[in-house]
C-alpha cells in the first residue's frame, strides 16, 4: 500500500511567501504526485496552531508521511517530528524541505524561487515515500563511573561523582594518587602550599565509601559503549599485600638499595627499592621496585624464581605482620574486569624531561640546568633539600639564577608549536620563591611574551618584577656554557637591542607540559581522538569542551591540553556533571540513525561477504564480526554486524560496502536513490 | 619444471596436505591450456606448465563448485600470488586453508601478455613451495609500469569519451569480467541489487557506462593486474585499462600497490591526513 | 516551466546536484540563507550525515538523472563530525575523479569543496563558481543523450529527463 503523504507549506510570515509562491508549491506538490493526498499552506507552521494543524491533519487524513516545506531542518525538524509523534505517527516519516534558507532568502526572483521550491518539495516527498519507522534505541546504563588518573583532575571528578551517590572506580598507574600537583611547592597566584590543599583531598578520596581505588594499576582494555563499558584493569604486581600492610615503614627503612633516583623528586632525591613515593602518599603503603631490588636483580641474573634468591630479604624479614607477611615476592599482575557506565579520562601530562633536546641551553649537559618541576622539588619543604634552593652539582646556594621560558613550547622548529600556558605563571612564582629563600640573590627571566590571562595573574606577574625584583629580559637565549663553576648565559634583550651575558649559578628551564608518552596508544585503546601534539581531543572546542569523540568518555585536566590548577578543577567538575547526567537515567535513548548489515533468510543469511572494509573505516569501532552458524555448530559464513550502542550514524560503512549490504537508517539506499531520482530540472 | 610440479602435487595429495590441486592442463591445441583440478595422485600427469599458462587460478577460490573439493593447492605465478595477499587481507581466505605452489615465471602469452611487460614479481612473494629457479624481482619504474595508459591519457576529452563509448556500447552485460575476477567475490553484485537498482542491468549505453565504471571503481586499490577481465571479455573491451588507471592513481596518490605486503593498510579503507586534495575547493 | 525573466534569453541553465554533509556545508548553506546572500538557483541539495557516506554510485546516478554538474562538499580536514569521514571521502574522490576524467568526463563537472558551517560566503562563491563553470561547458548532452535502449531494456529505465539545452 502506498503512503498517504501530507505536504505542509509554511509562509514563515512572509519570509518564504514573499519570494516563493507557496500556493503554487502546494498545488504542484499534489499535481506531480499521486501519493500526496493532502496539501496546505500555513502562516507559521512552527507555531502552536501550526503544529496543531499538522497533528489534526495526520489524524483526520490518515497520513503516514509528512513533508513540511519550511525553514532549515536544523531549526524545526525536531519540532515537527515531535508533533507527528503526538499524533500517533512514527516521527521518522517526517521530512523537511528547506525552502527558506535554500530558496526564499537567497533567490529574490519569485518564479525562480518557486520553481526550485517545487523541486525541493518533490525530492522530499519521494524520500518520505521510502521512509521507514524507526524507534529510539534504548541503552541500559551501568551506574558506575571510571576515573582514569589520580591527579587533581581525577580526584576532583571522582569526589564530585561519588558525593552525588554513585560508585566510582579510580585507576592510577603510580603507587600513589596525587599526580603532579602533589609535587608542587607552592601554587600561583596565592602562593599557598600545594601539599596543604592537595593532601586533604587525597585523604577524602581514600575515605569515600563510594570510591574504589586501584593504584599501581593500568587500563588494559576498554570495550563496549556508552552506559555499558567493559573495562579490564591490570593491577600490577606490587609485591605488597595492601590488605595486610599497615604502612609501618619498617621495610623501606631497612632496604639496602638507597640510591635509586626518586621519580617524585624528579631525580634530585633518592629512594629505596621498596618505597612510598612521598610521605603523604595514598595509600601510604609501599611498592617494591622490581627493577632495582637486589633480590629481583639476582633472580633475573640467575634466571631463577625471585623467591629462590637469597641475596636480600631484609624487607620480608622485618615485616612485622604475622602470621602471613605483607610482602610477597611471588605476586603477579592481576587482571580485573569492571562494568562501567561512563568514563573520565584524567591521565594528565608529562613534563618535557628530555631537556637534552635543548643542548644549546645546556639541557642534559650540565647538572645545574634543571627543569621547572625539579625547581618545584628544590623549593618544596618536603623536597630533597628540605626547601633550600641548592645547586644539584655541589649543593651551593645559587646567587644568580636564570629562568628560560618557552622550553618545549612555542618552538615550531623543535616540533612543539603550542603554548604550554602555565610556564609564564610558574616562572614568575619561581622567581618569588627563590627571592623569598635567597634574599640576596638575583633572578633573571628570558621570555618571548608574558602571558597571564587569569584572575589575579597579571598582578602576580607584575609583583614578581616590581616587588620581588626579578629582571625580565625579552629575548631568546642562544647559548649556555660552562665557565669555571658558573654557567654563562648568552642571550638577546630585544627591547634594548643588546646582547646579554649573565654568569649564573643555576639555570631553570620552564619546560612545557607534554602529552604522556603513551598517549597515542592509550587513546586508541579508548577509541578517542587526539591532536597533533597527542593531547586528547574534545569533540567541540567551545561547546563540548569535556566530551571526547567517544560517547560516554569525558576529558578532564591536562590530558586534553596544558592548563593550570583552577582550570583543571573546573574541567573535572564539568566532566563529573556530564557523567552524573548520564548516570541519572536508568536507560539512555539514542537516535536510531544507525547502520545495519542486512540479514536474509537461509541459504543467503546476509549479502555481506565479510571483507570487513566497513570495520576498517568505522571511526567508532562499531562493526563486529558475527559467525552465522549451522545447526551442527559449524560456521557457514562470517559477516559484519553493527553494534548499535557504538554506531554514531556517519554512514561511512554504507558508502564503503561494495555490495551495499549495510545501510544507514534514515538515509538508506532507497531513500537516497529516491531523492536523486526525483530531481527534475525544468 | 613440469616434473617437479607433478611430483609436488602428487606428494601433497598423497600425504593429505591438500584435497585438490588447481593447476594448468593441456588444452585442445598446443597454444592453449585449461585449468585442471587434480584430486587423485595418479592424475598429476595432467598438470603442465608453459608460456600459455596465462590464467589466474585464484578465481576458483571464490566458486562453490571448486570450494567443495576441499583444501586446495594452487599453482600460482608471481602476479597471481598477489591475489592471495589481497584475499587474505580482505578476510576471504585463511592462510592455512590454501597451499601455494609458487612458480617462477618469465612471462606468459604469445605474444607476451601486456601484464608481463613490466613484471616485478617473477618470483612469487608468497608461497609454501617454490618451483623453478628463483628470479630476482627487479623494480620497474613507475612510468614503465603504466606506459600502456599514456596514449589514452593523452587523448582529448572528447576523444576519450568517444573511445570509451565505442567500447562500452559493445558491452552485452554478460558479466564474464566480474565472474572471472578473483576479487569480485560479492555474493550479490551491486548490479543484482534491485531495491533500488543503482545500475541498470540492461545492456544499453547508459547502463553500460555505470556498470563498467563501477566495476572498475570497486577494484580501486585492489586489482592486481591479472588482466583476466579483459581476456574473457567476449566483445574485447579493454577493461584492464580502467583497472590500470585506478592502480596508477592509487599508487600516485597513496603510494599503494595491492598484493605486495600482507601488513599494509588497504588503500581504500584507510587515509592519511595529508592525502592529496589539490582538486578540492 | 518558465524561466526567470531577468535571465538572458536562451541562456543555458545548468543543473547541479550537491551532496552535502549535514554538519558543515549544509549548515554553511543555511548560513548563506540567514545572511540573505543571493546566489544562482541551479543547485539541488541532497543532505547526508557525512561526505564519508557518499557512494560514487550516487554521483553516477545524478548524471544519469540529468545533472550537468555535481558538487560534493563537507567539513574541512580535521573538522569532521565523525572524526575521519571526510578523510575517507577524500581518498575515494582521489581515485574516482581521475577515473571519470579518463572516460572523458570533464573534471569541472564534478567538484569538491570543504565548506564549514561558518562559510556562508564560500558556499555562495562555490555555487556560483560551479554554475558558471558548467554553464561554460554546456549541457552534459553526451551523457544525457546516452541511449537507454538496449537489446533487453527493462521497464522503468527510460526515464531520462527532458533535455532543454
CSV table of C-alpha atoms in Angstrom, one decimal, chain A residues 15 24 28 72-74 77 96 98 100-103 105-109 111-116 118-120 123-124 127 527 529 539 549 593 616-620 648-658 660 664 667 669 672-673 675-682, chain C residues 1-7 14-17 19-20 22-23 26-27 29-59 61-62 65-67 81-85 88-89 92 159 161-162 164:
chain,number,residue,atom,x,y,z
A,15,UNK,CA,9.9,35.1,4.9
A,24,UNK,CA,1.7,27.1,-6.3
A,28,UNK,CA,2.4,21.4,-7.7
A,72,UNK,CA,16.1,24.5,7.7
A,73,UNK,CA,15.7,21.1,9.3
A,74,UNK,CA,18.2,22.3,11.8
A,77,UNK,CA,12.8,19.1,12.2
A,96,UNK,CA,11.7,18.9,5.8
A,98,UNK,CA,14.3,23.7,3.3
A,100,UNK,CA,13.6,29.4,3.5
A,101,UNK,CA,17.4,29.1,3.7
A,102,UNK,CA,17.7,27.4,0.3
A,103,UNK,CA,15.1,29.4,-1.8
A,105,UNK,CA,16.2,34.0,1.3
A,106,UNK,CA,18.7,33.5,-1.5
A,107,UNK,CA,16.7,33.7,-4.7
A,108,UNK,CA,14.7,37.0,-4.7
A,109,UNK,CA,13.2,36.3,-8.1
A,111,UNK,CA,9.4,32.4,-10.3
A,112,UNK,CA,12.9,31.1,-9.8
A,113,UNK,CA,12.4,30.5,-6.1
A,114,UNK,CA,9.1,28.9,-6.7
A,115,UNK,CA,10.4,26.6,-9.3
A,116,UNK,CA,13.2,25.4,-7.1
A,118,UNK,CA,8.6,22.8,-6.2
A,119,UNK,CA,11.7,20.6,-6.8
A,120,UNK,CA,12.7,20.6,-3.2
A,123,UNK,CA,12.6,15.5,-3.6
A,124,UNK,CA,11.5,15.2,0.0
A,127,UNK,CA,12.2,10.4,0.2
A,527,UNK,CA,38.9,4.9,20.7
A,529,UNK,CA,40.8,11.2,19.2
A,539,UNK,CA,34.6,17.0,20.4
A,549,UNK,CA,34.9,11.8,20.5
A,593,UNK,CA,20.1,6.8,12.9
A,616,UNK,CA,38.3,-0.8,8.9
A,617,UNK,CA,36.7,2.6,8.1
A,618,UNK,CA,34.4,2.8,11.1
A,619,UNK,CA,35.6,5.6,13.3
A,620,UNK,CA,33.9,4.2,16.3
A,648,UNK,CA,27.1,7.2,15.5
A,649,UNK,CA,25.4,7.1,12.2
A,650,UNK,CA,28.0,8.6,9.8
A,651,UNK,CA,27.3,6.1,7.0
A,652,UNK,CA,31.0,5.5,6.2
A,653,UNK,CA,30.4,1.8,6.2
A,654,UNK,CA,27.4,2.1,3.8
A,655,UNK,CA,29.4,4.0,1.3
A,656,UNK,CA,32.4,1.7,1.6
A,657,UNK,CA,30.4,-1.5,1.1
A,658,UNK,CA,30.7,-2.7,-2.5
A,660,UNK,CA,25.6,-2.3,-0.4
A,664,UNK,CA,22.2,3.7,7.3
A,667,UNK,CA,19.5,7.7,4.9
A,669,UNK,CA,19.8,3.3,-0.1
A,672,UNK,CA,18.9,8.5,-1.2
A,673,UNK,CA,18.0,6.9,-4.5
A,675,UNK,CA,15.9,11.8,-3.7
A,676,UNK,CA,18.4,11.7,-6.6
A,677,UNK,CA,15.8,10.1,-8.8
A,678,UNK,CA,13.3,12.8,-8.1
A,679,UNK,CA,15.5,15.6,-9.1
A,680,UNK,CA,13.8,17.0,-12.2
A,681,UNK,CA,15.1,20.2,-13.6
A,682,UNK,CA,12.9,22.1,-15.9
C,1,UNK,CA,8.1,25.8,-16.7
C,2,UNK,CA,9.0,29.3,-17.4
C,3,UNK,CA,12.5,30.7,-16.9
C,4,UNK,CA,13.1,33.7,-14.9
C,5,UNK,CA,12.5,36.8,-17.0
C,6,UNK,CA,15.7,38.5,-15.8
C,7,UNK,CA,17.9,36.0,-17.5
C,14,UNK,CA,23.0,24.0,-15.8
C,15,UNK,CA,21.6,21.5,-13.4
C,16,UNK,CA,23.7,21.0,-10.3
C,17,UNK,CA,23.2,18.4,-7.7
C,19,UNK,CA,25.8,16.2,-2.0
C,20,UNK,CA,26.4,17.9,1.4
C,22,UNK,CA,24.9,17.7,7.5
C,23,UNK,CA,27.3,19.3,9.9
C,26,UNK,CA,24.7,22.1,4.8
C,27,UNK,CA,24.9,24.4,7.8
C,29,UNK,CA,24.4,26.9,3.1
C,30,UNK,CA,21.9,27.7,5.8
C,31,UNK,CA,24.1,30.5,6.9
C,32,UNK,CA,24.2,31.9,3.4
C,33,UNK,CA,20.4,31.9,3.7
C,34,UNK,CA,20.4,33.6,7.0
C,35,UNK,CA,22.7,36.2,5.6
C,36,UNK,CA,20.4,36.7,2.6
C,37,UNK,CA,23.3,36.1,0.3
C,38,UNK,CA,21.9,35.7,-3.2
C,39,UNK,CA,23.3,33.0,-5.5
C,40,UNK,CA,22.2,31.2,-8.6
C,41,UNK,CA,19.3,28.8,-8.2
C,42,UNK,CA,20.6,25.9,-10.2
C,43,UNK,CA,21.5,23.7,-7.3
C,44,UNK,CA,19.5,20.9,-5.6
C,45,UNK,CA,20.9,19.8,-2.3
C,46,UNK,CA,20.9,16.2,-1.0
C,47,UNK,CA,21.9,16.1,2.6
C,48,UNK,CA,23.7,13.2,4.1
C,49,UNK,CA,25.3,12.9,7.6
C,50,UNK,CA,28.8,12.9,6.2
C,51,UNK,CA,30.8,13.1,3.0
C,52,UNK,CA,32.2,9.8,4.0
C,53,UNK,CA,28.7,8.4,3.4
C,54,UNK,CA,28.6,9.4,-0.2
C,55,UNK,CA,29.0,6.4,-2.6
C,56,UNK,CA,30.3,7.2,-6.1
C,57,UNK,CA,27.2,5.5,-7.3
C,58,UNK,CA,25.2,8.5,-6.1
C,59,UNK,CA,27.2,10.6,-8.5
C,61,UNK,CA,23.0,8.2,-10.7
C,62,UNK,CA,22.9,12.0,-10.6
C,65,UNK,CA,19.2,11.8,-13.9
C,66,UNK,CA,20.4,14.7,-16.0
C,67,UNK,CA,22.8,16.6,-13.8
C,81,UNK,CA,31.9,15.5,13.0
C,82,UNK,CA,32.7,11.8,12.7
C,83,UNK,CA,36.5,12.4,13.1
C,84,UNK,CA,37.6,10.8,9.8
C,85,UNK,CA,34.7,10.6,7.4
C,88,UNK,CA,37.9,8.6,3.7
C,89,UNK,CA,35.7,10.6,1.3
C,92,UNK,CA,37.5,7.9,-2.7
C,159,UNK,CA,13.1,7.8,-17.6
C,161,UNK,CA,14.7,13.9,-18.1
C,162,UNK,CA,13.8,16.0,-21.0
C,164,UNK,CA,16.5,21.7,-22.7
